[in-house]
Short mmCIF file of C-alpha atoms (C1' of nucleotides) in Angstrom, two decimals:
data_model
loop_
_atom_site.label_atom_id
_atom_site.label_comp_id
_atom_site.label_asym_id
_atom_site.label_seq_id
_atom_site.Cartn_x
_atom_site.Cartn_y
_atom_site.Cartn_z
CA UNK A 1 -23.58 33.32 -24.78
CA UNK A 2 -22.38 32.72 -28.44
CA UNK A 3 -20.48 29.27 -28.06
CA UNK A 4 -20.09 28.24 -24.87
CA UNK A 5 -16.24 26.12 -23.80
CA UNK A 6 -18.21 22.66 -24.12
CA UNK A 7 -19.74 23.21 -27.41
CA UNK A 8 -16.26 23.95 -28.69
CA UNK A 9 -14.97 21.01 -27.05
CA UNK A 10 -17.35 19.04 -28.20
CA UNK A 11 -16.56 20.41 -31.74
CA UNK A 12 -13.20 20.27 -31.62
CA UNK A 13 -11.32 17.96 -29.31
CA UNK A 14 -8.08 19.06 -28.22
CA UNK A 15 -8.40 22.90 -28.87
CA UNK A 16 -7.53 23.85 -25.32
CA UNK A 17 -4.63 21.09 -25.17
CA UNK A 18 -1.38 23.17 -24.14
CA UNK A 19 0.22 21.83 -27.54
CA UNK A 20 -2.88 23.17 -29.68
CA UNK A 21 -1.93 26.54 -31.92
CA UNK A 22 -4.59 27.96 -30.03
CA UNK A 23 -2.79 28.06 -27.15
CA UNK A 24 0.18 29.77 -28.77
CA UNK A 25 -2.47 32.02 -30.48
CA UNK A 26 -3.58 33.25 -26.89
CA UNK A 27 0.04 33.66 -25.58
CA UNK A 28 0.92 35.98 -28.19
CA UNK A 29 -2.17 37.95 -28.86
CA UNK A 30 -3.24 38.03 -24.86
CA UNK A 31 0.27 38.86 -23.32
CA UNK A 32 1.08 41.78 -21.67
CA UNK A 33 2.12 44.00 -24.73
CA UNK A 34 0.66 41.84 -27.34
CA UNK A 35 -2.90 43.19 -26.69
CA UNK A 36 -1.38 46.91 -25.93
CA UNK A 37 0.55 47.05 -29.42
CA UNK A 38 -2.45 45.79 -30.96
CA UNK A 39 -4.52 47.93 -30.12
CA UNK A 40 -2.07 51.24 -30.12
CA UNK A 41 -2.22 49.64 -34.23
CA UNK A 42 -6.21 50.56 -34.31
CA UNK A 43 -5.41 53.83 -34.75
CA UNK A 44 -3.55 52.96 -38.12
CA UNK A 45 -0.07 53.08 -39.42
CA UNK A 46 2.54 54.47 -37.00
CA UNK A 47 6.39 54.23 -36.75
CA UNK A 48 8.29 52.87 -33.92
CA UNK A 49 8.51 56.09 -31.98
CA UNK A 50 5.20 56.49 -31.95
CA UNK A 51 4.66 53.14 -30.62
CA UNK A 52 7.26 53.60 -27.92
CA UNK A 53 5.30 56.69 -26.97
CA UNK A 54 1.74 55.08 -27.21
CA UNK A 55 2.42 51.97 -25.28
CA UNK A 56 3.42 53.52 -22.10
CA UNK A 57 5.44 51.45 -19.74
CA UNK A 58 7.10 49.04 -22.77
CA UNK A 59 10.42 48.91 -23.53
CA UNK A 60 12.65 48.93 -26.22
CA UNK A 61 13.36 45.20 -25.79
CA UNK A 62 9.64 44.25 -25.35
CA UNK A 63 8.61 46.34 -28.60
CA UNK A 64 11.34 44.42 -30.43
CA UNK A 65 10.13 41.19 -29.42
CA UNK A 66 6.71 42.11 -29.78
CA UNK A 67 6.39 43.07 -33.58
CA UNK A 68 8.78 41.26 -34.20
CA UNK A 69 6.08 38.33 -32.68
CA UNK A 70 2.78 39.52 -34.35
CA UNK A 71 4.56 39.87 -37.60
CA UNK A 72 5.42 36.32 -37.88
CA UNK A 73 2.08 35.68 -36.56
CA UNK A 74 0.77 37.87 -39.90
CA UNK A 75 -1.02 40.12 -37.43
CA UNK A 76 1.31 43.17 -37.82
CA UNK A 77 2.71 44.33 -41.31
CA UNK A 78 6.50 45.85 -41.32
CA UNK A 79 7.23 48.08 -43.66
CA UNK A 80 10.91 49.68 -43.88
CA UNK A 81 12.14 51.90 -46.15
CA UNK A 82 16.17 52.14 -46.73
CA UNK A 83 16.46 55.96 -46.33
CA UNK A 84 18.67 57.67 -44.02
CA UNK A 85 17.79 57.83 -40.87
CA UNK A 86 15.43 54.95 -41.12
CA UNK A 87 11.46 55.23 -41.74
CA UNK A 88 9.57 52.05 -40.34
CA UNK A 89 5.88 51.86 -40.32
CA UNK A 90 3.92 49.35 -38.37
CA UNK A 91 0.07 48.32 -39.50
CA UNK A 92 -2.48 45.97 -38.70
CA UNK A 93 -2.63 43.69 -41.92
CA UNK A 94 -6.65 42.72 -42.67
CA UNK A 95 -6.04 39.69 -40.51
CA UNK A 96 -4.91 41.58 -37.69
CA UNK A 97 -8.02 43.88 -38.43
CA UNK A 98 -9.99 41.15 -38.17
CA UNK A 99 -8.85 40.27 -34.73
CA UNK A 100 -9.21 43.48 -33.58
CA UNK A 101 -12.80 44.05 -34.55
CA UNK A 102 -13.25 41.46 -32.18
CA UNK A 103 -11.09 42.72 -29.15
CA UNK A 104 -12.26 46.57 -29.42
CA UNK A 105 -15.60 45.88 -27.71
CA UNK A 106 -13.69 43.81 -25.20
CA UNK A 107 -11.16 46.51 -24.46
CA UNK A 108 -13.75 49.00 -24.05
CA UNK A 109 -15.87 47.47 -21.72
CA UNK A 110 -12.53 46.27 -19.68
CA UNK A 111 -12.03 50.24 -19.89
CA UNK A 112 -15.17 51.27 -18.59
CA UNK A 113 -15.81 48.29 -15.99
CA UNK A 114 -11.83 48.59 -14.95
CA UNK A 115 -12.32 51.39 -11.92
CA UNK A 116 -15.26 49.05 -10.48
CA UNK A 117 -13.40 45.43 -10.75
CA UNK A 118 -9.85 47.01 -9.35
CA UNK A 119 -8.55 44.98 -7.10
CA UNK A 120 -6.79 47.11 -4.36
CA UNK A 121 -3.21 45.56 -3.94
CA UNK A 122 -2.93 43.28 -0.83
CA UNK A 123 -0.19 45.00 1.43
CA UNK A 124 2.78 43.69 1.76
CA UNK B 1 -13.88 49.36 -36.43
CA UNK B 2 -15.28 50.40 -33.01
CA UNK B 3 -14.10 52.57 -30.93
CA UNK B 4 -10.40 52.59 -31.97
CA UNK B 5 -7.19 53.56 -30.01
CA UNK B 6 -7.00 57.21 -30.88
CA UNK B 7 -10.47 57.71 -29.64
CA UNK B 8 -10.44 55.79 -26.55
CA UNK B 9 -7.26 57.86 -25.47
CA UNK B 10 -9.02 61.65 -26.51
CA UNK B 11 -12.14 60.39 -24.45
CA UNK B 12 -10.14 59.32 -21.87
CA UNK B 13 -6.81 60.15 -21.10
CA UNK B 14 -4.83 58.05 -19.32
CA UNK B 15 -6.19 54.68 -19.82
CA UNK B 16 -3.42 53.25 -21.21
CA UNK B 17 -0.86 55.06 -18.38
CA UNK B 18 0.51 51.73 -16.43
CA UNK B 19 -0.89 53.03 -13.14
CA UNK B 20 -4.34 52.76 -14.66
CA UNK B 21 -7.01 50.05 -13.36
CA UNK B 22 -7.48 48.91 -17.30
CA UNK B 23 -3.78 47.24 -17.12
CA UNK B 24 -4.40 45.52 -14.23
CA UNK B 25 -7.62 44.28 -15.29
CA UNK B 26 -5.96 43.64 -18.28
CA UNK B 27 -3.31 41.54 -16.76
CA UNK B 28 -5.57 39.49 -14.90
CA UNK B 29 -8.01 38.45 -17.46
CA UNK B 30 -5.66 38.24 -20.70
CA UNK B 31 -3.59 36.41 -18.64
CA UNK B 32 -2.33 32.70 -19.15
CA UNK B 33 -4.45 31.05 -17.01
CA UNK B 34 -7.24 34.14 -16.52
CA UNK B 35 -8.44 33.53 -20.16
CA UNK B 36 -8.59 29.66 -19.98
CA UNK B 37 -10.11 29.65 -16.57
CA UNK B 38 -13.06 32.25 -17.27
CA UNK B 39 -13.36 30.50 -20.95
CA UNK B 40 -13.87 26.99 -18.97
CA UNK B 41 -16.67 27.96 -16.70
CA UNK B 42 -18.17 29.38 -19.66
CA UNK B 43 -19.98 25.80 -19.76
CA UNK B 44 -21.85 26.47 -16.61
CA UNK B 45 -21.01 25.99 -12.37
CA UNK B 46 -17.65 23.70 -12.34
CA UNK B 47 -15.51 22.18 -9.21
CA UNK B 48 -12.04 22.41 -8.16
CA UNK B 49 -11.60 19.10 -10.06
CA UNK B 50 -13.14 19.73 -12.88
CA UNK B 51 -11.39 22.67 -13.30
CA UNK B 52 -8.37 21.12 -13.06
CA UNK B 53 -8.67 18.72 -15.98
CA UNK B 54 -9.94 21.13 -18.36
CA UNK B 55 -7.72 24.28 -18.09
CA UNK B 56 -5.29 21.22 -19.23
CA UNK B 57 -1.36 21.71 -17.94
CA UNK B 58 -2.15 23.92 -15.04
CA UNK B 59 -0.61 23.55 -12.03
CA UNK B 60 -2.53 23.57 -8.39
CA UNK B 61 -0.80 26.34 -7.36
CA UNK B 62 -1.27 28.27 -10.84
CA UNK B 63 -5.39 27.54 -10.97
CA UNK B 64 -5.72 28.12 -6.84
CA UNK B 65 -3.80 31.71 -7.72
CA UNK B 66 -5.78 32.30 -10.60
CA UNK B 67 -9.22 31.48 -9.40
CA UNK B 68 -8.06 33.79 -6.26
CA UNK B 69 -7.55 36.86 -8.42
CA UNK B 70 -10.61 36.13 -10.45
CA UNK B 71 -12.72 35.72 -7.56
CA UNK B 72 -11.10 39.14 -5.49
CA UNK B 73 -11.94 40.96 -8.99
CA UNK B 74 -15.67 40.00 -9.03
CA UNK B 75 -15.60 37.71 -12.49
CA UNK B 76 -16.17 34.63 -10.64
CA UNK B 77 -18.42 33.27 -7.68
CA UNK B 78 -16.56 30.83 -5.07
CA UNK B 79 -19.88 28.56 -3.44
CA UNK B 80 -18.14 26.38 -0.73
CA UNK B 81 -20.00 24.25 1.23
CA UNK B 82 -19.42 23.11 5.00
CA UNK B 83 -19.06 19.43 4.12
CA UNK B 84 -16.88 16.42 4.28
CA UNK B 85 -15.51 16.19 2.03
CA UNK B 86 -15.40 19.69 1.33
CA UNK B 87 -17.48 20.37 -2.47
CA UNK B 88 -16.76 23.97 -4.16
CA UNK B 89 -17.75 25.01 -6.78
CA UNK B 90 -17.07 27.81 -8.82
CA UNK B 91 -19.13 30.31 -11.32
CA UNK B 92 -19.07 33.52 -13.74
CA UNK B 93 -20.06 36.22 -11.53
CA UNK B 94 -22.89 38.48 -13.84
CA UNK B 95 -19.93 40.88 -14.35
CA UNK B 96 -18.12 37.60 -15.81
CA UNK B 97 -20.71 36.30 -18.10
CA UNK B 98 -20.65 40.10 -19.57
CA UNK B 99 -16.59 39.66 -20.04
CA UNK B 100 -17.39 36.53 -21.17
CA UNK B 101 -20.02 37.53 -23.72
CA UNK B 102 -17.82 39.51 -25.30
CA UNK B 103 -14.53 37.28 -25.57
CA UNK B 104 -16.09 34.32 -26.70
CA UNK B 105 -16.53 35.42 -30.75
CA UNK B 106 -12.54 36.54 -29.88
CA UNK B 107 -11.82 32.88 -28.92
CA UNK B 108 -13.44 31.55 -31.33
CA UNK B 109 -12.23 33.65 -34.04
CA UNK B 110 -8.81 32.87 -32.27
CA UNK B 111 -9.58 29.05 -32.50
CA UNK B 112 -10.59 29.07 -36.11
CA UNK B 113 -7.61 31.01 -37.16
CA UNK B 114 -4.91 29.50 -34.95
CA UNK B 115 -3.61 27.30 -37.64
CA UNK B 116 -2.99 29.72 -40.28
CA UNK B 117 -1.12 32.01 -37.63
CA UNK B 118 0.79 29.60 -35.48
CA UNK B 119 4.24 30.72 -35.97
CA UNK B 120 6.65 27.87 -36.76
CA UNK B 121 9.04 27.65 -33.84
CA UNK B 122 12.45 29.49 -34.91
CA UNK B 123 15.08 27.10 -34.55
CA UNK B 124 17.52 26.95 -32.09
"C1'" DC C 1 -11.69 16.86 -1.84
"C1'" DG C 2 -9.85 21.23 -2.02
"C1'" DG C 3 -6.74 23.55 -1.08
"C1'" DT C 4 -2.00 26.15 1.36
"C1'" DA C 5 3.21 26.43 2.23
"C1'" DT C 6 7.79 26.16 0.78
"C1'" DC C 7 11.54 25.69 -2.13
"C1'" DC C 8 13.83 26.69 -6.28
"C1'" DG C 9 15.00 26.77 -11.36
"C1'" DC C 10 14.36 29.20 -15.38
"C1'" DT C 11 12.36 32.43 -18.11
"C1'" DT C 12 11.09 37.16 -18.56
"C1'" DC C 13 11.86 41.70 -18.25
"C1'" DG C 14 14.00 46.37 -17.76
"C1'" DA C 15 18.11 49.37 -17.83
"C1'" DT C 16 21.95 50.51 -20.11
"C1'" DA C 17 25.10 50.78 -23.75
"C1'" DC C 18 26.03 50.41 -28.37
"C1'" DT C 19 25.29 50.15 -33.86
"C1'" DG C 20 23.75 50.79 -38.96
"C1'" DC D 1 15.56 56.74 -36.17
"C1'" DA D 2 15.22 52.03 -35.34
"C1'" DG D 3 16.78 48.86 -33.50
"C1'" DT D 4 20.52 44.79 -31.18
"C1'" DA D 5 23.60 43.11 -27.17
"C1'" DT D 6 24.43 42.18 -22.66
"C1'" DC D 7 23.54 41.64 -17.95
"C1'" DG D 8 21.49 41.43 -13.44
"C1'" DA D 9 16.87 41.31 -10.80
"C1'" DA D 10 12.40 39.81 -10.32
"C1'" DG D 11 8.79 36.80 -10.44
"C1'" DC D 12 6.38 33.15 -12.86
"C1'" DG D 13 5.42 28.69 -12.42
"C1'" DG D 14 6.32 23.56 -11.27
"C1'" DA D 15 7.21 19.92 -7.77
"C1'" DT D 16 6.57 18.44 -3.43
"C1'" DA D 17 4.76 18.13 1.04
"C1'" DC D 18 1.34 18.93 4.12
"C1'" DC D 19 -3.49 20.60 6.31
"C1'" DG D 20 -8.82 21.06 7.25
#
DNA sequence: CGGTATCCGCTTCGATACTG
DNA sequence: CAGTATCGAAGCGGATACCG
């Protein structure tokens, strides 16, 4: 199963210690609209609209916060242009494509094993 | 790069709507504690105790919650035997070492790259 | 040992309104 | 069009105490 949680341990002490950059790593790329912006990004260049539109349910606050997160991280490149009214395109840079080579095949088997795993809601 | 955004939403419409099973699958397993749990019993069958000490900096109630969702979605196995004292132990379902398969390169990639990304803290 | 129950602060988030 | 500012509400998560 590729390498396992001990063999990295073993490797590398103190990757899963909540001060390790891993752990930031994870709370940015595997939050709620991290992994959504991400991946509305796999389909290439698009502007903020577009986002807004793709990532249904986020709002204008989250989006902020969100690119404005992954592009620090280098994940997410920002690129404005000063015209009037504003043009600002959002891409994966080739570090961000690299991450998401890896997540696609996750997300699509989440998408396709989603409807089975479900968990009804527990009334209230 | 797999099967990207744009064609994951023309095969399927509506994956990404925030009613849909794939965000609340999503939710669980990117979550905090989902990841870190289901990426700890990666190294085989593990107890409450264990479990404990390696998802390090989780909290009883955070890792009883967590392993309670898990377990309802059908990712992990909950073996509890009659005993005293009590011994549980805890396992990737075959559904979960399939998740698992495929988010352990991400991790890795994740913990092999966390340096270079790990966003300075902006300062106060 | 392996949890559950309760309280409560503190962040997170969404809605709305506003700006360059 | 592409955001920022502000403000309540919700819920995440920790600490503590207790149970089988």
């Amino acid at each position: 199963m590729s390498v396992s949680f001990e063999q990295m341990r073993a490797a590398r002490p103190g990757v899963f210690s909540p001060q390790c950059a891993t752990r930031l790593v994870l709370d940015h790329v595997m939050s709620r609209w991290g992994v959504l912006v991400l991946w509305a990004l796999t389909g290439g260049t698009k502007r903020w609209g577009t986002l807004r539109r793709d990532v249904e349910g986020i709002s204008e606050k989250m989006l902020a916060a969100t690119l404005r997160q992954l592009t620090a991280d280098g994940l997410v490149h920002r690129d404005a242009r000063a015209t009037v009214p504003p043009h600002v395109e959002y891409r994966l840079t080739e570090r961000g494509q690299e991450l998401m080579a890896l997540m696609l095949p996750l997300m699509e088997w989440i998408a396709n094993n989603a409807d089975e795993i479900a968990t009804p809601q527990p009334a209230p």
